[in-house]
Amino acid sequence: MVFFRTYSGEQDLPYIMHLVQSELSEPYVIYTFRYFLHQWPHLSFLAYPSDAANSDPIGVIVCKQSMHRDKSNRGYIAMLSVSKDWRKRGIASALVKNSLDAMKEDGVEEIVLETEYDNSAALSLYESLGFIREKRLYRFYLNGKDAFRLVLTVPPTERDSDSSSSGSSLEVRRGYRAIRVSQLPYDSDEEVSTR
């Protein structure tokens, strides 16, 4: 089983920073993490290999939600990272779905993110969840790489409802969402970090 829970405070920060900094190309400072995590803790999830209190997280997603140009309620996926030893087990998909569900419950109209143009695993993951490529952003990252901006439009019927698509494999337990990894759809291209 893999358990998911929302960000719960500063004690989670070192684990999140380690996961993100070891897997993503962008060098985020602690204030960037705090900007997202302190304002939108309910949109950021950590994945654990069991419900044991001593286990370290194996995956994380960091998101935000705000009004875009004062006219649309927009969600944003800032960071997604899964430990190399735990990839190709559906964990990244489950993290994204948890965040999408939380944003939909808050009435989001669209969700956006950027990923490196050559990150085929991330592109495959997000496109399998309904995201489309909106545009290419040239030299977007500090390493000089281009990015694709991906967008998911949320139909009005999916807003303000519990649209959990994990079926019977998802359960809520003591503040955790538990999902059996073996029951998740397997995606051979899902070796992902967002960047």
Coordinates of N, CA and C in Angstrom, one line a residue:
M1 N 0.8 -1.2 0.0 CA 0.0 0.0 0.0 C 0.9 1.2 0.0
V2 N 0.4 2.2 -0.6 CA 1.0 3.6 -0.6 C 0.0 4.5 0.0
F3 N 0.4 5.3 0.9 CA -0.5 6.3 1.6 C -0.2 7.7 1.2
F4 N -1.2 8.5 1.1 CA -1.0 9.9 0.7 C -1.6 10.8 1.7
R5 N -0.9 11.9 2.0 CA -1.5 12.9 2.9 C -1.0 14.2 2.5
T6 N -1.8 15.2 2.9 CA -1.4 16.6 2.6 C -0.3 17.1 3.5
Y7 N 0.3 18.2 3.0 CA 1.4 18.8 3.7 C 0.9 19.2 5.1
S8 N 1.7 18.9 6.2 CA 1.2 19.2 7.5 C 2.0 20.2 8.3
G9 N 3.1 20.7 7.7 CA 3.9 21.7 8.5 C 5.4 21.6 8.2
E10 N 6.1 22.4 8.9 CA 7.6 22.6 8.6 C 8.3 21.2 8.7
Q11 N 7.8 20.3 9.5 CA 8.5 19.0 9.7 C 8.6 18.3 8.4
D12 N 7.7 18.5 7.4 CA 7.7 17.9 6.1 C 8.7 18.5 5.2
L13 N 9.0 19.8 5.4 CA 9.8 20.5 4.5 C 11.1 19.9 4.1
P14 N 12.0 19.4 5.0 CA 13.2 18.8 4.6 C 13.1 17.6 3.6
Y15 N 12.0 16.8 3.8 CA 11.8 15.7 3.0 C 11.3 16.1 1.6
I16 N 10.5 17.1 1.5 CA 10.0 17.6 0.2 C 11.2 18.2 -0.5
M17 N 12.0 19.0 0.2 CA 13.1 19.7 -0.5 C 14.1 18.6 -1.0
H18 N 14.3 17.6 -0.3 CA 15.2 16.5 -0.7 C 14.7 15.8 -2.0
L19 N 13.4 15.5 -2.0 CA 12.8 14.8 -3.1 C 12.9 15.7 -4.4
V20 N 12.5 16.9 -4.2 CA 12.5 17.8 -5.4 C 13.9 18.2 -5.9
Q21 N 14.8 18.5 -5.0 CA 16.1 18.9 -5.4 C 17.0 17.7 -5.9
S22 N 16.7 16.5 -5.5 CA 17.4 15.4 -6.1 C 16.9 15.0 -7.5
E23 N 15.7 15.4 -7.8 CA 15.1 14.9 -9.1 C 14.8 16.0 -10.1
L24 N 14.6 17.2 -9.7 CA 14.3 18.3 -10.7 C 15.5 19.1 -11.0
S25 N 15.4 19.7 -12.2 CA 16.6 20.5 -12.7 C 16.6 22.0 -12.1
E26 N 15.5 22.5 -11.6 CA 15.5 23.9 -11.1 C 16.0 23.9 -9.7
P27 N 16.8 24.9 -9.4 CA 17.3 25.0 -8.0 C 16.4 25.9 -7.2
Y28 N 15.4 25.3 -6.5 CA 14.5 26.1 -5.7 C 15.1 26.4 -4.3
V29 N 14.8 27.6 -3.8 CA 15.3 28.0 -2.5 C 14.1 27.7 -1.5
I30 N 14.5 27.7 -0.2 CA 13.5 27.3 0.8 C 12.2 28.2 0.7
Y31 N 12.4 29.5 0.4 CA 11.3 30.4 0.4 C 10.3 30.1 -0.7
T32 N 10.8 29.5 -1.8 CA 9.9 29.1 -2.9 C 9.0 27.9 -2.4
F33 N 9.6 27.0 -1.7 CA 8.8 25.9 -1.1 C 7.8 26.4 -0.1
R34 N 8.2 27.3 0.8 CA 7.3 27.9 1.8 C 6.2 28.7 1.1
Y35 N 6.4 29.4 0.1 CA 5.4 30.2 -0.6 C 4.2 29.3 -1.0
F36 N 4.6 28.1 -1.6 CA 3.5 27.2 -2.0 C 2.9 26.4 -0.9
L37 N 3.7 25.9 0.0 CA 3.3 25.0 1.0 C 2.5 25.7 2.1
H38 N 2.9 26.9 2.5 CA 2.2 27.6 3.6 C 0.8 28.2 3.2
Q39 N 0.7 28.5 1.9 CA -0.5 29.1 1.4 C -1.5 28.1 0.9
W40 N -1.0 27.0 0.4 CA -1.9 26.0 -0.2 C -1.5 24.6 0.3
P41 N -1.5 24.4 1.6 CA -1.1 23.0 2.1 C -2.0 21.9 1.7
H42 N -3.3 22.2 1.5 CA -4.3 21.2 1.1 C -4.2 20.8 -0.3
L43 N -3.3 21.4 -1.1 CA -3.2 21.1 -2.5 C -1.9 20.3 -2.8
S44 N -1.1 20.1 -1.7 CA 0.2 19.5 -1.8 C 0.2 18.1 -1.1
F45 N 0.6 17.1 -1.7 CA 0.5 15.7 -1.2 C 1.9 15.1 -1.1
L46 N 2.0 14.2 -0.1 CA 3.2 13.4 0.1 C 2.8 11.9 0.0
A47 N 3.6 11.1 -0.6 CA 3.3 9.6 -0.7 C 4.3 8.9 0.2
Y48 N 3.7 7.9 0.9 CA 4.5 7.1 1.8 C 4.4 5.6 1.5
P49 N 5.4 4.8 1.7 CA 5.3 3.4 1.4 C 4.4 2.6 2.3
S50 N 4.2 3.1 3.5 CA 3.3 2.5 4.5 C 2.8 3.5 5.4
D51 N 1.9 3.1 6.4 CA 1.4 4.1 7.3 C 2.3 4.2 8.6
A52 N 3.5 3.6 8.5 CA 4.4 3.7 9.6 C 4.9 5.1 9.8
A53 N 4.9 5.5 11.1 CA 5.3 6.9 11.4 C 6.7 7.3 11.0
N54 N 7.6 6.3 11.0 CA 9.0 6.5 10.8 C 9.4 6.5 9.3
S55 N 8.6 6.2 8.4 CA 9.0 6.1 7.0 C 9.1 7.5 6.4
D56 N 10.0 7.6 5.5 CA 10.2 8.9 4.8 C 9.3 8.9 3.5
P57 N 8.9 10.1 3.1 CA 8.0 10.1 1.9 C 8.8 9.7 0.7
I58 N 8.1 9.1 -0.3 CA 8.7 8.6 -1.5 C 8.3 9.4 -2.7
G59 N 7.3 10.3 -2.5 CA 6.9 11.2 -3.6 C 6.2 12.4 -3.1
V60 N 6.2 13.4 -3.9 CA 5.6 14.7 -3.5 C 5.0 15.4 -4.7
I61 N 3.9 16.2 -4.5 CA 3.5 17.1 -5.5 C 3.2 18.4 -4.7
V62 N 3.6 19.5 -5.3 CA 3.4 20.8 -4.7 C 2.6 21.7 -5.7
C63 N 1.5 22.3 -5.2 CA 0.6 23.0 -6.1 C 0.1 24.3 -5.5
K64 N -0.6 25.1 -6.3 CA -1.2 26.3 -5.8 C -2.5 26.6 -6.6
Q65 N -3.3 27.5 -6.1 CA -4.5 27.9 -6.8 C -4.8 29.3 -6.6
S66 N -5.1 30.1 -7.6 CA -5.3 31.5 -7.5 C -6.1 32.0 -8.7
M67 N -6.6 33.2 -8.6 CA -7.3 33.9 -9.7 C -6.2 34.3 -10.7
H68 N -6.4 33.9 -12.0 CA -5.5 34.3 -13.0 C -6.1 35.5 -13.8
R69 N -5.3 36.6 -13.7 CA -5.7 37.8 -14.4 C -7.1 38.2 -14.0
D70 N -7.5 37.9 -12.7 CA -8.8 38.3 -12.1 C -10.0 37.8 -12.9
K71 N -9.8 36.7 -13.7 CA -11.0 36.2 -14.3 C -11.2 34.7 -14.3
S72 N -10.2 33.9 -14.0 CA -10.4 32.5 -14.0 C -9.7 31.9 -12.8
N73 N -10.3 30.9 -12.1 CA -9.8 30.2 -11.0 C -8.8 29.2 -11.5
R74 N -7.5 29.4 -11.4 CA -6.5 28.5 -12.0 C -5.7 27.8 -11.0
G75 N -5.5 26.5 -11.2 CA -4.6 25.7 -10.4 C -3.3 25.6 -11.1
Y76 N -2.2 25.3 -10.3 CA -0.9 25.2 -10.9 C -0.1 24.1 -10.2
I77 N 0.4 23.2 -11.0 CA 1.3 22.2 -10.5 C 2.7 22.7 -10.6
A78 N 3.4 23.0 -9.5 CA 4.7 23.6 -9.5 C 5.8 22.5 -9.5
M79 N 5.6 21.4 -8.7 CA 6.6 20.4 -8.5 C 6.0 19.0 -8.4
L80 N 6.6 18.1 -9.0 CA 6.2 16.7 -8.9 C 7.5 15.8 -8.9
S81 N 7.6 15.0 -7.9 CA 8.8 14.2 -7.8 C 8.5 12.9 -7.1
V82 N 9.0 11.8 -7.7 CA 8.9 10.4 -7.1 C 10.3 9.9 -7.0
S83 N 10.7 9.3 -5.9 CA 12.0 8.7 -5.7 C 12.2 7.6 -6.8
K84 N 13.4 7.5 -7.3 CA 13.7 6.6 -8.4 C 13.4 5.2 -8.1
D85 N 13.5 4.8 -6.9 CA 13.2 3.4 -6.5 C 11.7 3.1 -6.5
W86 N 10.9 4.1 -6.6 CA 9.5 3.9 -6.5 C 8.7 4.3 -7.8
R87 N 9.4 4.5 -8.8 CA 8.8 4.9 -10.1 C 8.2 3.7 -10.8
K88 N 7.4 4.0 -11.8 CA 6.7 3.1 -12.6 C 5.7 2.2 -11.8
R89 N 5.1 2.8 -10.7 CA 4.2 2.0 -9.9 C 2.9 2.8 -9.8
G90 N 2.7 3.9 -10.5 CA 1.5 4.7 -10.5 C 1.4 5.7 -9.4
I91 N 2.5 5.9 -8.7 CA 2.5 6.9 -7.6 C 2.4 8.3 -8.1
A92 N 3.1 8.7 -9.2 CA 3.0 10.0 -9.8 C 1.6 10.3 -10.2
S93 N 1.0 9.3 -10.9 CA -0.4 9.5 -11.3 C -1.3 9.7 -10.1
A94 N -1.1 9.0 -9.1 CA -2.0 9.1 -7.9 C -1.8 10.5 -7.2
L95 N -0.5 10.9 -7.1 CA -0.2 12.3 -6.6 C -0.9 13.3 -7.4
V96 N -0.8 13.3 -8.7 CA -1.5 14.3 -9.5 C -3.0 14.2 -9.4
K97 N -3.6 13.0 -9.4 CA -5.0 12.9 -9.2 C -5.5 13.4 -7.9
N98 N -4.7 13.2 -6.8 CA -5.1 13.7 -5.5 C -5.2 15.3 -5.6
S99 N -4.2 15.9 -6.2 CA -4.1 17.3 -6.3 C -5.2 17.8 -7.2
L100 N -5.4 17.2 -8.3 CA -6.5 17.6 -9.2 C -7.9 17.5 -8.5
D101 N -8.1 16.5 -7.8 CA -9.4 16.4 -7.0 C -9.5 17.5 -6.0
A102 N -8.5 17.8 -5.3 CA -8.5 18.9 -4.3 C -8.8 20.2 -5.0
M103 N -8.2 20.5 -6.1 CA -8.4 21.7 -6.8 C -9.8 21.8 -7.4
K104 N -10.3 20.7 -7.9 CA -11.7 20.7 -8.4 C -12.7 20.9 -7.3
E105 N -12.4 20.4 -6.1 CA -13.3 20.7 -5.0 C -13.3 22.2 -4.7
D106 N -12.2 22.9 -5.0 CA -12.2 24.3 -4.7 C -12.6 25.1 -5.9
G107 N -13.2 24.5 -6.9 CA -13.8 25.2 -8.0 C -12.9 25.7 -9.1
V108 N -11.7 25.0 -9.3 CA -10.8 25.4 -10.3 C -11.4 25.3 -11.7
E109 N -11.0 26.2 -12.6 CA -11.5 26.2 -14.0 C -10.5 25.6 -14.9
E110 N -9.2 25.8 -14.6 CA -8.2 25.2 -15.4 C -7.0 24.9 -14.5
I111 N -6.1 24.0 -15.0 CA -4.9 23.7 -14.2 C -3.8 23.7 -15.2
V112 N -2.7 24.4 -14.9 CA -1.5 24.5 -15.8 C -0.2 24.0 -15.1
L113 N 0.8 23.7 -15.9 CA 2.1 23.4 -15.4 C 3.1 23.5 -16.6
E114 N 4.3 23.5 -16.2 CA 5.4 23.5 -17.3 C 6.2 22.3 -17.0
T115 N 6.7 21.7 -18.1 CA 7.7 20.6 -18.0 C 8.7 20.7 -19.1
E116 N 9.9 20.1 -18.9 CA 10.9 20.2 -20.0 C 10.4 19.6 -21.3
Y117 N 10.7 20.2 -22.4 CA 10.1 19.7 -23.7 C 10.5 18.3 -24.0
D118 N 11.6 17.8 -23.5 CA 12.1 16.5 -23.8 C 11.8 15.4 -22.7
N119 N 11.0 15.8 -21.7 CA 10.7 14.9 -20.6 C 9.5 14.1 -21.1
S120 N 9.8 13.0 -21.9 CA 8.7 12.2 -22.4 C 7.8 11.5 -21.4
A121 N 8.4 11.1 -20.3 CA 7.7 10.5 -19.2 C 6.7 11.4 -18.6
A122 N 7.1 12.6 -18.3 CA 6.1 13.6 -17.7 C 5.1 14.0 -18.7
L123 N 5.5 14.2 -20.0 CA 4.5 14.6 -21.0 C 3.4 13.4 -21.2
S124 N 3.9 12.2 -21.2 CA 3.0 11.1 -21.3 C 2.0 11.0 -20.1
L125 N 2.6 11.2 -18.9 CA 1.7 11.1 -17.7 C 0.6 12.2 -17.8
Y126 N 1.0 13.4 -18.0 CA 0.0 14.5 -18.0 C -1.0 14.4 -19.1
E127 N -0.5 14.0 -20.3 CA -1.4 13.9 -21.4 C -2.4 12.7 -21.2
S128 N -2.0 11.7 -20.5 CA -2.9 10.6 -20.2 C -4.0 11.0 -19.2
L129 N -3.7 12.1 -18.5 CA -4.7 12.7 -17.5 C -5.5 13.8 -18.1
G130 N -5.3 14.1 -19.4 CA -6.2 15.0 -20.1 C -5.5 16.4 -20.4
F131 N -4.3 16.6 -20.0 CA -3.6 17.8 -20.2 C -3.3 17.9 -21.7
I132 N -3.3 19.1 -22.3 CA -2.8 19.4 -23.6 C -1.7 20.4 -23.7
R133 N -0.9 20.3 -24.7 CA 0.2 21.2 -24.8 C -0.3 22.6 -25.3
E134 N -0.1 23.6 -24.6 CA -0.6 24.9 -24.9 C 0.4 25.7 -25.8
K135 N 1.7 25.7 -25.3 CA 2.7 26.4 -26.1 C 4.1 25.9 -25.6
R136 N 5.0 26.2 -26.5 CA 6.4 25.9 -26.1 C 7.1 27.2 -25.6
L137 N 7.8 27.1 -24.5 CA 8.4 28.2 -23.9 C 9.9 28.1 -24.1
Y138 N 10.5 28.9 -24.9 CA 11.9 28.8 -25.2 C 12.8 29.2 -24.1
R139 N 13.9 28.4 -23.9 CA 14.9 28.7 -22.8 C 14.2 29.0 -21.5
F140 N 13.2 28.3 -21.1 CA 12.4 28.6 -19.9 C 13.1 28.3 -18.6
Y141 N 13.9 27.3 -18.6 CA 14.6 26.8 -17.4 C 16.0 27.4 -17.3
L142 N 16.5 27.5 -16.1 CA 17.9 28.0 -15.9 C 19.0 27.2 -16.6
N143 N 18.7 25.9 -16.9 CA 19.6 25.1 -17.6 C 19.6 25.3 -19.1
G144 N 18.7 26.3 -19.5 CA 18.6 26.6 -20.9 C 17.6 25.8 -21.7
K145 N 17.0 24.8 -21.1 CA 16.1 24.0 -21.8 C 14.7 24.7 -22.0
D146 N 14.1 24.3 -23.1 CA 12.7 24.7 -23.4 C 11.7 24.0 -22.6
A147 N 10.5 24.5 -22.5 CA 9.5 23.8 -21.7 C 8.2 23.8 -22.6
F148 N 7.3 22.9 -22.3 CA 5.9 23.0 -22.8 C 5.1 23.4 -21.6
R149 N 4.1 24.3 -21.9 CA 3.1 24.6 -20.9 C 1.9 23.7 -21.2
L150 N 1.5 23.0 -20.2 CA 0.3 22.1 -20.4 C -0.8 22.6 -19.6
V151 N -2.0 22.4 -20.2 CA -3.3 22.9 -19.6 C -4.3 21.8 -19.6
L152 N -5.1 21.8 -18.5 CA -6.2 20.9 -18.3 C -7.4 21.8 -18.0
T153 N -8.4 21.9 -18.9 CA -9.6 22.6 -18.7 C -10.6 21.7 -17.9
V154 N -11.1 22.3 -16.8 CA -12.0 21.6 -15.9 C -13.5 22.0 -16.3
P155 N -14.3 21.0 -16.8 CA -15.7 21.3 -17.1 C -16.4 21.7 -15.9
P156 N -17.4 22.6 -16.0 CA -18.2 23.0 -14.8 C -18.8 21.8 -14.1
T157 N -19.2 20.7 -14.7 CA -19.8 19.6 -14.0 C -18.8 18.9 -13.1
E158 N -17.5 19.1 -13.3 CA -16.5 18.4 -12.4 C -16.1 19.3 -11.2
R159 N -16.5 20.6 -11.2 CA -16.1 21.5 -10.1 C -17.1 21.2 -9.0
D160 N -16.6 21.5 -7.8 CA -17.3 21.4 -6.5 C -17.9 20.0 -6.3
S161 N -17.3 19.0 -6.9 CA -17.8 17.6 -6.6 C -16.6 16.7 -6.3
D162 N -16.9 15.6 -5.6 CA -15.8 14.7 -5.4 C -15.7 13.8 -6.6
S163 N -14.7 14.1 -7.4 CA -14.5 13.4 -8.7 C -13.3 12.4 -8.6
S164 N -13.2 11.8 -7.4 CA -12.1 10.9 -7.3 C -12.2 9.7 -8.3
S165 N -11.2 9.5 -9.1 CA -11.2 8.5 -10.1 C -10.4 7.3 -9.8
S166 N -10.1 7.2 -8.5 CA -9.2 6.0 -8.2 C -10.1 4.8 -7.9
G167 N -11.4 4.9 -7.9 CA -12.3 3.8 -7.7 C -12.1 3.2 -6.3
S168 N -12.3 1.9 -6.2 CA -12.3 1.2 -4.9 C -11.0 1.1 -4.3
S169 N -9.9 1.4 -5.0 CA -8.6 1.2 -4.5 C -8.2 2.4 -3.6
L170 N -9.0 3.4 -3.5 CA -8.7 4.6 -2.7 C -9.6 4.6 -1.5
E171 N -8.9 4.8 -0.4 CA -9.7 4.9 0.9 C -9.0 6.0 1.8
V172 N -9.9 6.5 2.6 CA -9.4 7.5 3.6 C -9.2 6.9 4.9
R173 N -8.0 7.1 5.5 CA -7.7 6.4 6.8 C -6.9 7.4 7.6
R174 N -7.4 7.8 8.7 CA -6.7 8.6 9.7 C -6.0 9.8 9.0
G175 N -6.6 10.5 8.2 CA -6.0 11.7 7.5 C -5.1 11.3 6.3
Y176 N -5.1 10.0 6.0 CA -4.3 9.6 4.9 C -5.3 9.1 3.8
R177 N -4.9 9.1 2.6 CA -5.6 8.4 1.5 C -4.7 7.3 1.2
A178 N -5.2 6.1 1.2 CA -4.4 4.9 0.9 C -4.8 4.3 -0.5
I179 N -3.8 3.9 -1.2 CA -4.1 3.3 -2.5 C -3.2 2.1 -2.7
R180 N -3.7 1.0 -3.1 CA -2.9 -0.1 -3.4 C -2.2 0.1 -4.8
V181 N -0.9 0.2 -4.8 CA -0.2 0.5 -6.0 C -0.4 -0.5 -7.1
S182 N -0.6 -1.8 -6.7 CA -0.8 -2.9 -7.7 C -2.1 -2.7 -8.4
Q183 N -3.1 -1.9 -7.9 CA -4.3 -1.7 -8.5 C -4.4 -0.5 -9.4
L184 N -3.3 0.2 -9.5 CA -3.2 1.4 -10.3 C -2.9 1.0 -11.7
P185 N -3.4 1.7 -12.7 CA -3.1 1.4 -14.1 C -1.6 1.6 -14.3
Y186 N -0.9 0.6 -14.9 CA 0.5 0.7 -15.1 C 0.8 1.5 -16.4
D187 N 1.7 2.4 -16.3 CA 2.1 3.2 -17.4 C 3.6 3.1 -17.5
S188 N 4.1 2.4 -18.6 CA 5.5 2.1 -18.7 C 6.3 3.4 -18.9
D189 N 5.7 4.5 -19.3 CA 6.5 5.7 -19.5 C 6.5 6.6 -18.3
E190 N 6.0 6.1 -17.1 CA 5.8 7.0 -16.0 C 7.0 7.1 -15.1
E191 N 8.1 7.3 -15.7 CA 9.3 7.6 -14.9 C 9.4 9.1 -14.8
V192 N 8.8 9.7 -13.8 CA 8.7 11.1 -13.9 C 9.2 12.0 -12.8
S193 N 9.7 13.1 -13.2 CA 9.8 14.3 -12.4 C 9.2 15.3 -13.3
T194 N 8.6 16.3 -12.8 CA 7.9 17.3 -13.6 C 8.9 18.0 -14.5
R195 N 10.1 18.3 -14.0 CA 11.1 19.0 -14.8 C 12.0 18.1 -15.6

